[in-house]
PDB file of C-alpha atoms in Angstrom:
ATOM      1  CA  MET A1345     131.940 -72.076  33.458  1.00 81.00           C
ATOM      2  CA  ILE A1346     130.955 -75.785  34.520  1.00 90.00           C
ATOM      3  CA  MET A1347     127.964 -74.637  35.879  1.00 92.00           C
ATOM      4  CA  ILE A1348     126.773 -72.468  32.797  1.00 95.00           C
ATOM      5  CA  THR A1349     127.132 -75.561  30.724  1.00 96.00           C
ATOM      6  CA  VAL A1350     125.191 -77.604  33.470  1.00 97.00           C
ATOM      7  CA  ALA A1351     122.571 -75.126  33.410  1.00 98.00           C
ATOM      8  CA  PHE A1352     122.291 -74.781  29.487  1.00 98.00           C
ATOM      9  CA  LEU A1353     121.899 -79.030  29.448  1.00 98.00           C
ATOM     10  CA  ILE A1354     119.418 -79.461  32.404  1.00 98.00           C
ATOM     11  CA  GLY A1355     117.289 -76.579  30.717  1.00 98.00           C
ATOM     12  CA  PHE A1356     118.080 -78.438  27.402  1.00 98.00           C
ATOM     13  CA  ILE A1357     117.042 -81.799  29.161  1.00 98.00           C
ATOM     14  CA  LEU A1358     113.905 -80.797  30.932  1.00 98.00           C
ATOM     15  CA  CYS A1359     112.485 -78.706  28.103  1.00 97.00           C
ATOM     16  CA  SER A1360     112.848 -81.575  25.573  1.00 97.00           C
ATOM     17  CA  LEU A1361     111.460 -83.984  28.211  1.00 96.00           C
ATOM     18  CA  PHE A1362     108.439 -81.694  29.197  1.00 96.00           C
ATOM     19  CA  GLY A1363     107.550 -81.043  25.564  1.00 93.00           C
ATOM     20  CA  VAL A1364     105.972 -84.385  24.353  1.00 93.00           C
ATOM     21  CA  PRO A1365     103.183 -84.648  27.351  1.00 94.00           C
ATOM     22  CA  TYR A1366     102.585 -80.734  27.165  1.00 93.00           C
ATOM     23  CA  ILE A1367     101.845 -80.903  23.594  1.00 92.00           C
ATOM     24  CA  ASP A1368      99.497 -84.242  23.754  1.00 91.00           C
ATOM     25  CA  PHE A1369      97.522 -82.472  26.536  1.00 90.00           C
ATOM     26  CA  LEU A1370      97.086 -79.449  24.173  1.00 87.00           C
ATOM     27  CA  LYS A1371      95.991 -81.356  21.461  1.00 85.00           C
ATOM     28  CA  LYS A1372      93.435 -83.541  23.636  1.00 84.00           C
ATOM     29  CA  LYS A1373      92.070 -80.193  25.074  1.00 73.00           C
ATOM     30  CA  THR A1374      92.192 -78.631  21.418  1.00 65.00           C
ATOM     31  CA  ILE A1375      94.212 -75.525  22.448  1.00 68.00           C
ATOM     32  CA  GLY A1376      95.029 -74.458  19.016  1.00 60.00           C
ATOM     33  CA  GLN A1377      96.386 -70.865  17.575  1.00 60.00           C
ATOM     34  CA  TYR A1378      93.867 -68.427  15.903  1.00 58.00           C
ATOM     35  CA  VAL A1379      95.308 -66.807  12.802  1.00 58.00           C
ATOM     36  CA  LYS A1380      94.818 -63.285  12.302  1.00 58.00           C
ATOM     37  CA  ASP A1381      93.011 -62.455   9.082  1.00 50.00           C
ATOM     38  CA  VAL A1382      95.971 -60.003   7.969  1.00 52.00           C
ATOM     39  CA  ALA A1383      98.882 -62.466   8.048  1.00 54.00           C
ATOM     40  CA  PRO A1384     100.309 -63.981   5.117  1.00 62.00           C
ATOM     41  CA  GLN A1385      98.275 -66.252   3.120  1.00 55.00           C
ATOM     42  CA  ASN A1386     100.059 -69.309   3.766  1.00 60.00           C
ATOM     43  CA  HIS A1387      99.672 -69.169   7.876  1.00 57.00           C
ATOM     44  CA  ALA A1388      96.275 -70.283   7.324  1.00 50.00           C
ATOM     45  CA  LYS A1389      97.891 -73.511   8.090  1.00 60.00           C
ATOM     46  CA  LYS A1390      98.962 -72.995  11.140  1.00 60.00           C
ATOM     47  CA  GLU A1391      95.114 -72.416  12.628  1.00 63.00           C
ATOM     48  CA  GLY A1392      94.985 -75.086  15.226  1.00 66.00           C
ATOM     49  CA  THR A1393      98.543 -75.447  15.849  1.00 82.00           C
ATOM     50  CA  PRO A1394      98.515 -75.994  19.636  1.00 86.00           C
ATOM     51  CA  THR A1395     100.043 -72.872  21.572  1.00 86.00           C
ATOM     52  CA  THR A1396     101.037 -71.621  25.103  1.00 89.00           C
ATOM     53  CA  GLY A1397     104.203 -74.020  24.772  1.00 93.00           C
ATOM     54  CA  GLY A1398     105.751 -71.087  26.716  1.00 94.00           C
ATOM     55  CA  VAL A1399     104.598 -73.077  29.748  1.00 96.00           C
ATOM     56  CA  PHE A1400     107.002 -76.055  29.372  1.00 96.00           C
ATOM     57  CA  ILE A1401     109.520 -73.757  28.432  1.00 97.00           C
ATOM     58  CA  ILE A1402     109.645 -71.635  31.750  1.00 98.00           C
ATOM     59  CA  ALA A1403     108.921 -74.673  33.797  1.00 97.00           C
ATOM     60  CA  ALA A1404     112.206 -75.931  32.426  1.00 98.00           C
ATOM     61  CA  VAL A1405     114.050 -73.000  32.622  1.00 98.00           C
ATOM     62  CA  ILE A1406     112.898 -72.253  36.305  1.00 98.00           C
ATOM     63  CA  MET A1407     113.815 -75.889  37.304  1.00 98.00           C
ATOM     64  CA  ALA A1408     117.227 -76.087  35.775  1.00 98.00           C
ATOM     65  CA  ALA A1409     117.909 -72.577  37.203  1.00 98.00           C
ATOM     66  CA  VAL A1410     116.804 -73.561  40.838  1.00 98.00           C
ATOM     67  CA  ILE A1411     118.927 -76.831  40.737  1.00 98.00           C
ATOM     68  CA  VAL A1412     122.186 -75.359  39.143  1.00 98.00           C
ATOM     69  CA  LEU A1413     121.878 -71.944  41.310  1.00 97.00           C
ATOM     70  CA  SER A1414     121.385 -74.064  44.703  1.00 96.00           C
ATOM     71  CA  LEU A1415     124.291 -76.434  43.340  1.00 95.00           C
ATOM     72  CA  ALA A1416     126.591 -73.659  42.646  1.00 94.00           C
ATOM     73  CA  GLN A1417     125.652 -71.954  45.975  1.00 93.00           C
ATOM     74  CA  GLU A1418     124.727 -68.950  43.759  1.00 92.00           C
ATOM     75  CA  MET A1419     121.099 -68.384  44.692  1.00 93.00           C
ATOM     76  CA  SER A1420     121.452 -64.763  45.259  1.00 93.00           C
ATOM     77  CA  THR A1421     118.182 -62.008  45.885  1.00 93.00           C
ATOM     78  CA  THR A1422     119.400 -60.631  42.511  1.00 94.00           C
ATOM     79  CA  ALA A1423     118.768 -64.282  40.842  1.00 96.00           C
ATOM     80  CA  LEU A1424     115.299 -64.652  42.613  1.00 96.00           C
ATOM     81  CA  ILE A1425     114.309 -61.112  41.509  1.00 96.00           C
ATOM     82  CA  ALA A1426     115.027 -62.343  37.885  1.00 97.00           C
ATOM     83  CA  LEU A1427     113.208 -66.020  38.418  1.00 98.00           C
ATOM     84  CA  LEU A1428     109.983 -63.849  39.624  1.00 97.00           C
ATOM     85  CA  THR A1429     109.967 -61.670  36.984  1.00 97.00           C
ATOM     86  CA  LEU A1430     110.003 -64.109  34.645  1.00 98.00           C
ATOM     87  CA  PHE A1431     107.285 -65.891  36.439  1.00 97.00           C
ATOM     88  CA  PHE A1432     104.759 -62.861  36.552  1.00 97.00           C
ATOM     89  CA  TYR A1433     105.751 -62.134  32.751  1.00 97.00           C
ATOM     90  CA  THR A1434     104.838 -65.585  32.343  1.00 97.00           C
ATOM     91  CA  LEU A1435     101.336 -65.305  33.831  1.00 96.00           C
ATOM     92  CA  ALA A1436     100.637 -61.989  31.798  1.00 95.00           C
ATOM     93  CA  GLY A1437     101.265 -64.018  28.627  1.00 95.00           C
ATOM     94  CA  LEU A1438      99.127 -66.961  29.959  1.00 94.00           C
ATOM     95  CA  GLN A1439      96.213 -64.545  30.727  1.00 93.00           C
ATOM     96  CA  ASP A1440      96.636 -63.261  27.061  1.00 89.00           C
ATOM     97  CA  ASP A1441      96.973 -66.504  25.335  1.00 89.00           C
ATOM     98  CA  TYR A1442      93.783 -67.677  27.529  1.00 88.00           C
ATOM     99  CA  ILE A1443      91.751 -64.978  26.553  1.00 88.00           C
ATOM    100  CA  LYS A1444      92.444 -65.550  22.933  1.00 82.00           C
ATOM    101  CA  ILE A1445      91.800 -69.490  23.078  1.00 82.00           C
ATOM    102  CA  LYS A1446      88.734 -68.496  25.289  1.00 80.00           C
ATOM    103  CA  GLY A1447      87.210 -66.384  22.273  1.00 71.00           C
ATOM    104  CA  HIS A1448      88.364 -68.262  19.383  1.00 64.00           C
ATOM    105  CA  GLY A1449      90.461 -65.572  18.218  1.00 64.00           C
ATOM    106  CA  ASN A1450      93.509 -63.872  18.038  1.00 66.00           C
ATOM    107  CA  ASP A1451      92.869 -60.469  20.206  1.00 69.00           C
ATOM    108  CA  GLY A1452      93.857 -61.047  23.630  1.00 72.00           C
ATOM    109  CA  LEU A1453      94.828 -58.369  26.354  1.00 82.00           C
ATOM    110  CA  THR A1454      94.073 -55.062  24.972  1.00 86.00           C
ATOM    111  CA  PRO A1455      97.538 -53.322  24.066  1.00 86.00           C
ATOM    112  CA  ARG A1456      97.082 -50.754  26.829  1.00 90.00           C
ATOM    113  CA  GLY A1457      96.147 -53.467  29.314  1.00 89.00           C
ATOM    114  CA  LYS A1458      99.335 -55.581  28.063  1.00 91.00           C
ATOM    115  CA  LEU A1459     101.772 -53.079  28.090  1.00 94.00           C
ATOM    116  CA  LEU A1460     100.334 -51.714  31.752  1.00 95.00           C
ATOM    117  CA  ARG A1461     101.121 -55.246  32.749  1.00 95.00           C
ATOM    118  CA  GLN A1462     104.436 -55.466  31.313  1.00 96.00           C
ATOM    119  CA  MET A1463     105.618 -52.058  32.722  1.00 97.00           C
ATOM    120  CA  ALA A1464     104.204 -53.323  36.306  1.00 97.00           C
ATOM    121  CA  ILE A1465     106.308 -56.016  36.501  1.00 97.00           C
ATOM    122  CA  ALA A1466     109.334 -54.218  35.429  1.00 97.00           C
ATOM    123  CA  LEU A1467     108.915 -52.043  38.441  1.00 96.00           C
ATOM    124  CA  LEU A1468     109.990 -55.358  40.401  1.00 95.00           C
ATOM    125  CA  PRO A1469     113.660 -56.053  39.059  1.00 95.00           C
ATOM    126  CA  THR A1470     113.998 -52.210  39.057  1.00 94.00           C
ATOM    127  CA  ILE A1471     113.049 -51.337  42.366  1.00 92.00           C
ATOM    128  CA  ALA A1472     115.004 -54.131  43.320  1.00 90.00           C
ATOM    129  CA  LEU A1473     118.174 -52.531  41.880  1.00 88.00           C
ATOM    130  CA  VAL A1474     117.479 -49.438  43.276  1.00 85.00           C
ATOM    131  CA  LEU A1475     117.595 -50.994  46.598  1.00 85.00           C
ATOM    132  CA  ALA A1476     120.520 -53.204  46.188  1.00 79.00           C
ATOM    133  CA  TYR A1477     122.756 -50.767  44.335  1.00 76.00           C
ATOM    134  CA  GLY A1478     122.080 -47.417  46.344  1.00 74.00           C
ATOM    135  CA  ASP A1479     123.566 -44.638  44.215  1.00 71.00           C
ATOM    136  CA  ASN A1480     125.224 -47.091  42.025  1.00 75.00           C
ATOM    137  CA  ALA A1481     122.002 -47.910  40.611  1.00 76.00           C
ATOM    138  CA  TRP A1482     121.637 -44.606  38.709  1.00 79.00           C
ATOM    139  CA  ILE A1483     124.814 -45.604  36.854  1.00 82.00           C
ATOM    140  CA  PHE A1484     124.481 -46.627  33.370  1.00 84.00           C
ATOM    141  CA  LYS A1485     128.120 -48.453  32.127  1.00 79.00           C
ATOM    142  CA  ILE A1486     129.578 -48.662  28.706  1.00 81.00           C
ATOM    143  CA  GLY A1487     133.040 -50.502  29.834  1.00 72.00           C
ATOM    144  CA  LYS A1488     134.998 -47.919  31.418  1.00 73.00           C
ATOM    145  CA  TYR A1489     132.692 -44.776  30.890  1.00 79.00           C
ATOM    146  CA  ALA A1490     129.743 -44.398  33.475  1.00 82.00           C
ATOM    147  CA  PHE A1491     126.877 -41.982  32.999  1.00 85.00           C
ATOM    148  CA  ASN A1492     124.748 -41.290  35.838  1.00 86.00           C
ATOM    149  CA  LEU A1493     121.388 -41.173  34.534  1.00 86.00           C
ATOM    150  CA  GLY A1494     119.706 -39.691  38.164  1.00 84.00           C
ATOM    151  CA  TRP A1495     115.907 -40.063  38.825  1.00 85.00           C
ATOM    152  CA  PHE A1496     115.903 -41.233  35.213  1.00 90.00           C
ATOM    153  CA  TYR A1497     117.192 -44.655  35.365  1.00 91.00           C
ATOM    154  CA  PRO A1498     114.440 -46.153  36.796  1.00 92.00           C
ATOM    155  CA  PHE A1499     112.047 -44.910  33.514  1.00 94.00           C
ATOM    156  CA  PHE A1500     115.152 -46.042  31.698  1.00 94.00           C
ATOM    157  CA  ALA A1501     115.002 -49.578  33.200  1.00 95.00           C
ATOM    158  CA  VAL A1502     111.309 -49.867  33.009  1.00 96.00           C
ATOM    159  CA  PHE A1503     111.606 -48.840  29.137  1.00 97.00           C
ATOM    160  CA  VAL A1504     114.139 -51.836  28.860  1.00 97.00           C
ATOM    161  CA  ILE A1505     112.713 -54.356  29.920  1.00 98.00           C
ATOM    162  CA  THR A1506     109.079 -53.548  28.846  1.00 97.00           C
ATOM    163  CA  GLY A1507     110.486 -52.928  25.529  1.00 97.00           C
ATOM    164  CA  SER A1508     112.472 -56.300  25.303  1.00 97.00           C
ATOM    165  CA  SER A1509     109.284 -58.277  26.297  1.00 97.00           C
ATOM    166  CA  ASN A1510     107.493 -56.628  23.185  1.00 96.00           C
ATOM    167  CA  ALA A1511     110.632 -56.700  20.741  1.00 97.00           C
ATOM    168  CA  TYR A1512     110.823 -60.657  21.497  1.00 97.00           C
ATOM    169  CA  ASN A1513     107.064 -60.737  21.482  1.00 95.00           C
ATOM    170  CA  LEU A1514     107.130 -59.383  17.768  1.00 95.00           C
ATOM    171  CA  THR A1515     109.620 -61.624  16.545  1.00 96.00           C
ATOM    172  CA  ASP A1516     107.810 -64.740  17.270  1.00 93.00           C
ATOM    173  CA  GLY A1517     106.030 -64.557  14.153  1.00 86.00           C
ATOM    174  CA  LEU A1518     107.242 -67.762  12.158  1.00 92.00           C
ATOM    175  CA  ASP A1519     107.961 -71.517  13.247  1.00 92.00           C
ATOM    176  CA  GLY A1520     111.481 -71.703  15.064  1.00 94.00           C
ATOM    177  CA  LEU A1521     112.197 -67.730  15.038  1.00 96.00           C
ATOM    178  CA  ALA A1522     112.014 -66.677  18.207  1.00 96.00           C
ATOM    179  CA  ALA A1523     113.887 -69.975  19.423  1.00 96.00           C
ATOM    180  CA  GLY A1524     116.480 -69.149  16.593  1.00 97.00           C
ATOM    181  CA  THR A1525     117.332 -66.130  17.255  1.00 98.00           C
ATOM    182  CA  GLY A1526     116.670 -66.170  21.083  1.00 98.00           C
ATOM    183  CA  ILE A1527     119.328 -69.080  21.587  1.00 98.00           C
ATOM    184  CA  PRO A1528     122.364 -66.746  20.905  1.00 98.00           C
ATOM    185  CA  ALA A1529     121.137 -63.746  22.690  1.00 98.00           C
ATOM    186  CA  PHE A1530     121.101 -65.647  25.629  1.00 98.00           C
ATOM    187  CA  ILE A1531     124.116 -67.282  25.088  1.00 98.00           C
ATOM    188  CA  ALA A1532     125.584 -63.941  24.726  1.00 98.00           C
ATOM    189  CA  ALA A1533     124.086 -62.681  27.960  1.00 98.00           C
ATOM    190  CA  ALA A1534     125.612 -65.641  29.832  1.00 98.00           C
ATOM    191  CA  VAL A1535     128.887 -64.994  28.668  1.00 97.00           C
ATOM    192  CA  ILE A1536     128.989 -61.490  29.496  1.00 97.00           C
ATOM    193  CA  ALA A1537     127.185 -62.148  32.882  1.00 97.00           C
ATOM    194  CA  LEU A1538     130.019 -64.413  33.349  1.00 96.00           C
ATOM    195  CA  LEU A1539     132.793 -61.872  32.556  1.00 95.00           C
ATOM    196  CA  LEU A1540     131.468 -59.612  35.051  1.00 94.00           C
ATOM    197  CA  GLY A1541     131.290 -61.968  38.058  1.00 94.00           C
ATOM    198  CA  GLU A1542     127.310 -62.244  37.921  1.00 95.00           C
ATOM    199  CA  THR A1543     127.560 -66.075  37.902  1.00 96.00           C
ATOM    200  CA  ASP A1544     123.877 -66.385  39.104  1.00 96.00           C
ATOM    201  CA  LEU A1545     122.723 -64.343  36.028  1.00 97.00           C
ATOM    202  CA  ALA A1546     124.886 -66.244  33.710  1.00 98.00           C
ATOM    203  CA  ILE A1547     123.241 -69.117  34.992  1.00 98.00           C
ATOM    204  CA  ILE A1548     119.839 -68.003  34.460  1.00 98.00           C
ATOM    205  CA  SER A1549     121.037 -67.132  31.069  1.00 98.00           C
ATOM    206  CA  ALA A1550     122.622 -70.461  30.071  1.00 98.00           C
ATOM    207  CA  SER A1551     119.291 -72.135  31.635  1.00 98.00           C
ATOM    208  CA  VAL A1552     117.182 -70.218  28.882  1.00 98.00           C
ATOM    209  CA  ALA A1553     119.274 -70.967  26.237  1.00 98.00           C
ATOM    210  CA  GLY A1554     119.437 -74.720  26.557  1.00 98.00           C
ATOM    211  CA  ALA A1555     115.409 -74.473  27.324  1.00 98.00           C
ATOM    212  CA  LEU A1556     115.231 -72.566  23.499  1.00 98.00           C
ATOM    213  CA  VAL A1557     117.476 -75.614  22.038  1.00 98.00           C
ATOM    214  CA  GLY A1558     115.136 -78.127  23.501  1.00 97.00           C
ATOM    215  CA  PHE A1559     111.961 -76.224  22.654  1.00 97.00           C
ATOM    216  CA  TRP A1560     113.433 -75.348  18.948  1.00 95.00           C
ATOM    217  CA  GLU A1561     112.757 -79.380  18.142  1.00 92.00           C
ATOM    218  CA  TYR A1562     109.035 -78.840  18.920  1.00 95.00           C
ATOM    219  CA  ASN A1563     109.035 -75.821  17.395  1.00 94.00           C
ATOM    220  CA  LYS A1564     110.846 -75.689  13.946  1.00 90.00           C
ATOM    221  CA  PRO A1565     109.332 -75.646  10.578  1.00 85.00           C
ATOM    222  CA  LYS A1566     106.141 -77.308  10.505  1.00 86.00           C
ATOM    223  CA  ALA A1567     105.647 -76.507  14.214  1.00 87.00           C
ATOM    224  CA  GLN A1568     104.187 -78.908  16.471  1.00 91.00           C
ATOM    225  CA  VAL A1569     103.548 -76.053  19.350  1.00 93.00           C
ATOM    226  CA  PHE A1570     104.072 -72.388  19.596  1.00 92.00           C
ATOM    227  CA  MET A1571     105.487 -70.557  22.784  1.00 95.00           C
ATOM    228  CA  GLY A1572     102.564 -68.161  22.535  1.00 91.00           C
ATOM    229  CA  ASP A1573     102.650 -64.842  24.466  1.00 93.00           C
ATOM    230  CA  THR A1574     103.045 -67.165  27.616  1.00 95.00           C
ATOM    231  CA  GLY A1575     106.509 -67.694  26.540  1.00 95.00           C
ATOM    232  CA  SER A1576     107.680 -64.477  24.036  1.00 96.00           C
ATOM    233  CA  LEU A1577     106.387 -61.998  26.823  1.00 96.00           C
ATOM    234  CA  ALA A1578     107.959 -63.964  29.506  1.00 97.00           C
ATOM    235  CA  ILE A1579     111.611 -64.571  27.546  1.00 98.00           C
ATOM    236  CA  GLY A1580     111.873 -61.567  26.185  1.00 97.00           C
ATOM    237  CA  GLY A1581     111.029 -59.801  29.724  1.00 97.00           C
ATOM    238  CA  LEU A1582     113.647 -61.864  31.190  1.00 98.00           C
ATOM    239  CA  LEU A1583     116.324 -61.071  28.846  1.00 98.00           C
ATOM    240  CA  GLY A1584     115.831 -57.213  29.419  1.00 97.00           C
ATOM    241  CA  THR A1585     115.832 -57.856  33.395  1.00 97.00           C
ATOM    242  CA  LEU A1586     118.881 -59.740  33.004  1.00 97.00           C
ATOM    243  CA  ALA A1587     120.577 -56.897  31.308  1.00 96.00           C
ATOM    244  CA  ILE A1588     119.536 -54.277  33.893  1.00 95.00           C
ATOM    245  CA  LEU A1589     120.408 -56.390  36.594  1.00 94.00           C
ATOM    246  CA  GLY A1590     123.826 -57.329  35.457  1.00 93.00           C
ATOM    247  CA  LYS A1591     124.214 -53.566  34.322  1.00 91.00           C
ATOM    248  CA  PHE A1592     125.331 -54.856  30.928  1.00 94.00           C
ATOM    249  CA  GLU A1593     122.179 -52.827  29.237  1.00 93.00           C
ATOM    250  CA  PHE A1594     124.055 -51.101  26.586  1.00 94.00           C
ATOM    251  CA  PHE A1595     124.855 -54.474  25.061  1.00 96.00           C
ATOM    252  CA  LEU A1596     121.467 -55.767  24.723  1.00 97.00           C
ATOM    253  CA  ILE A1597     121.162 -53.510  21.785  1.00 96.00           C
ATOM    254  CA  PHE A1598     123.697 -55.401  19.937  1.00 97.00           C
ATOM    255  CA  PHE A1599     122.732 -59.270  21.029  1.00 97.00           C
ATOM    256  CA  GLY A1600     119.204 -58.443  20.833  1.00 97.00           C
ATOM    257  CA  ALA A1601     119.721 -56.706  17.800  1.00 97.00           C
ATOM    258  CA  VAL A1602     117.281 -58.943  16.018  1.00 97.00           C
ATOM    259  CA  PHE A1603     114.845 -57.622  18.010  1.00 97.00           C
ATOM    260  CA  VAL A1604     115.346 -54.175  18.001  1.00 97.00           C
ATOM    261  CA  ILE A1605     115.432 -54.452  14.075  1.00 97.00           C
ATOM    262  CA  GLU A1606     111.896 -56.230  14.218  1.00 97.00           C
ATOM    263  CA  THR A1607     110.630 -53.343  16.840  1.00 97.00           C
ATOM    264  CA  LEU A1608     112.131 -50.487  14.586  1.00 96.00           C
ATOM    265  CA  SER A1609     110.778 -52.048  11.357  1.00 96.00           C
ATOM    266  CA  VAL A1610     106.611 -51.636  13.069  1.00 95.00           C
ATOM    267  CA  ILE A1611     107.778 -48.324  14.401  1.00 95.00           C
ATOM    268  CA  ILE A1612     108.652 -47.427  10.464  1.00 95.00           C
ATOM    269  CA  GLN A1613     105.593 -49.021   9.031  1.00 95.00           C
ATOM    270  CA  VAL A1614     103.253 -47.209  11.519  1.00 93.00           C
ATOM    271  CA  THR A1615     104.935 -43.689  11.320  1.00 93.00           C
ATOM    272  CA  SER A1616     105.343 -43.712   7.676  1.00 93.00           C
ATOM    273  CA  PHE A1617     101.673 -44.959   6.996  1.00 89.00           C
ATOM    274  CA  LYS A1618     100.423 -42.199   9.528  1.00 90.00           C
ATOM    275  CA  THR A1619     102.228 -39.405   8.236  1.00 88.00           C
ATOM    276  CA  THR A1620     102.346 -40.286   4.215  1.00 90.00           C
ATOM    277  CA  GLY A1621      99.910 -42.684   3.918  1.00 86.00           C
ATOM    278  CA  LYS A1622     102.463 -45.030   2.238  1.00 88.00           C
ATOM    279  CA  ARG A1623     104.243 -48.289   3.336  1.00 92.00           C
ATOM    280  CA  VAL A1624     108.033 -49.173   3.969  1.00 91.00           C
ATOM    281  CA  PHE A1625     107.545 -52.772   3.795  1.00 90.00           C
ATOM    282  CA  LYS A1626     104.963 -55.309   2.215  1.00 91.00           C
ATOM    283  CA  MET A1627     104.103 -56.083   6.108  1.00 92.00           C
ATOM    284  CA  ALA A1628     105.677 -55.652   9.441  1.00 89.00           C
ATOM    285  CA  PRO A1629     107.256 -56.937  11.631  1.00 95.00           C
ATOM    286  CA  ILE A1630     109.960 -57.328   8.759  1.00 94.00           C
ATOM    287  CA  HIS A1631     110.061 -60.989   8.595  1.00 95.00           C
ATOM    288  CA  HIS A1632     106.426 -60.920   7.311  1.00 91.00           C
ATOM    289  CA  HIS A1633     108.316 -58.419   4.582  1.00 94.00           C
ATOM    290  CA  PHE A1634     110.403 -61.100   3.489  1.00 93.00           C
ATOM    291  CA  GLU A1635     107.895 -63.830   3.302  1.00 91.00           C
ATOM    292  CA  LEU A1636     106.090 -61.683   0.920  1.00 91.00           C
ATOM    293  CA  CYS A1637     109.271 -61.170  -0.879  1.00 92.00           C
ATOM    294  CA  GLY A1638     109.081 -64.890  -1.877  1.00 91.00           C
ATOM    295  CA  TRP A1639     111.575 -66.243   0.735  1.00 93.00           C
ATOM    296  CA  SER A1640     110.677 -69.419   2.511  1.00 92.00           C
ATOM    297  CA  GLU A1641     109.822 -69.585   6.535  1.00 92.00           C
ATOM    298  CA  LYS A1642     113.182 -71.993   6.775  1.00 93.00           C
ATOM    299  CA  LYS A1643     115.094 -69.366   5.012  1.00 96.00           C
ATOM    300  CA  ILE A1644     114.066 -66.446   6.966  1.00 96.00           C
ATOM    301  CA  VAL A1645     114.256 -68.376  10.519  1.00 96.00           C
ATOM    302  CA  LEU A1646     117.797 -69.512   9.283  1.00 96.00           C
ATOM    303  CA  VAL A1647     118.898 -65.926   8.066  1.00 97.00           C
ATOM    304  CA  PHE A1648     117.732 -64.199  11.057  1.00 97.00           C
ATOM    305  CA  SER A1649     119.251 -66.946  13.400  1.00 97.00           C
ATOM    306  CA  ILE A1650     122.783 -66.541  11.746  1.00 98.00           C
ATOM    307  CA  VAL A1651     122.326 -63.009  11.860  1.00 98.00           C
ATOM    308  CA  SER A1652     121.460 -63.037  15.719  1.00 98.00           C
ATOM    309  CA  LEU A1653     124.464 -65.022  16.176  1.00 98.00           C
ATOM    310  CA  LEU A1654     126.694 -62.617  14.379  1.00 98.00           C
ATOM    311  CA  PHE A1655     125.380 -59.628  16.486  1.00 98.00           C
ATOM    312  CA  SER A1656     125.697 -61.895  19.662  1.00 98.00           C
ATOM    313  CA  VAL A1657     129.458 -62.874  18.977  1.00 98.00           C
ATOM    314  CA  PHE A1658     130.005 -59.117  18.218  1.00 98.00           C
ATOM    315  CA  ALA A1659     128.312 -58.155  21.204  1.00 97.00           C
ATOM    316  CA  VAL A1660     130.836 -60.264  23.260  1.00 97.00           C
ATOM    317  CA  VAL A1661     133.587 -58.631  21.200  1.00 97.00           C
ATOM    318  CA  LEU A1662     132.600 -55.501  22.060  1.00 96.00           C
ATOM    319  CA  PHE A1663     132.401 -56.138  25.981  1.00 95.00           C
ATOM    320  CA  GLU A1664     136.271 -57.764  25.753  1.00 94.00           C
ATOM    321  CA  LEU A1665     136.988 -54.463  23.791  1.00 93.00           C
ATOM    322  CA  PHE A1666     135.731 -52.125  26.447  1.00 91.00           C
ATOM    323  CA  ALA A1667     136.803 -54.379  29.488  1.00 87.00           C
ATOM    324  CA  LYS A1668     140.027 -54.172  28.424  1.00 83.00           C
ATOM    325  CA  GLY A1669     140.390 -50.729  27.729  1.00 80.00           C
ATOM    326  CA  ILE A1670     140.868 -50.845  24.022  1.00 84.00           C
ATOM    327  CA  LEU A1671     137.888 -48.676  23.627  1.00 76.00           C
TER     328      LEU A1671
END
């Protein structure tokens, strides 16, 4: 538990320290966000805010994780795979942000191009899992219950990791929202991983939670910097990767509930509009719906963060109930 706390603190300190020089660099290079015309009207003021803040978040996470994993002698192959996955997702997100910045717009990689990159990167932890676990790789566990998914499991794993990356990316739409909802989710992942004896994954999770706390100070309303796809694709992809590598995929539904809800709101909106011509929400993802209902940005971030915290606590409690055989 001590090493988990240390990982959290180092992640927080490094991210806090890296933020100032990196934001100054972005301002000097005029590397700012471009806002889509379809975004809520009050988003126009966000135009030009420095973006690609994910660079210093991920740098802090990787450095904190490597330091603590080395100190705790937990630098396992699984941990390396998780960090490599994080790094490659960061590169994919950075490429997307670079295209937006270079093109002076909000259109980066094509949806198909982005999805193919996400799926290709998701294959790394999926293949590693299959090689490491052997026949047990096909097992989907819910406490004492185990389901053999057979050869369907690799497809399931890629879906979970890719879906998690996209879900977190969709959530990153308001100042402080991705960080505020991500902190409790990664703390829950750290606790569950620790209870499973996956100390290496718990250390990485805690490093992310700490870095997000450090980043929140720069990203809270009114944001000094956005994490961009550089950060959101990578952090979301890592969350799914940790759940897959730690074999606690089922609980991702709960500690990642806000991201699931955001994604479902988009699916519902698109499906409804294409089939009936009517919109269920004023705008999707759902945080924009509440904006158009008159909620302030701070209120949305606060409420969504609390909801994420409650679901994260519920995920840990549910895990304990399954672990003790109560359920």
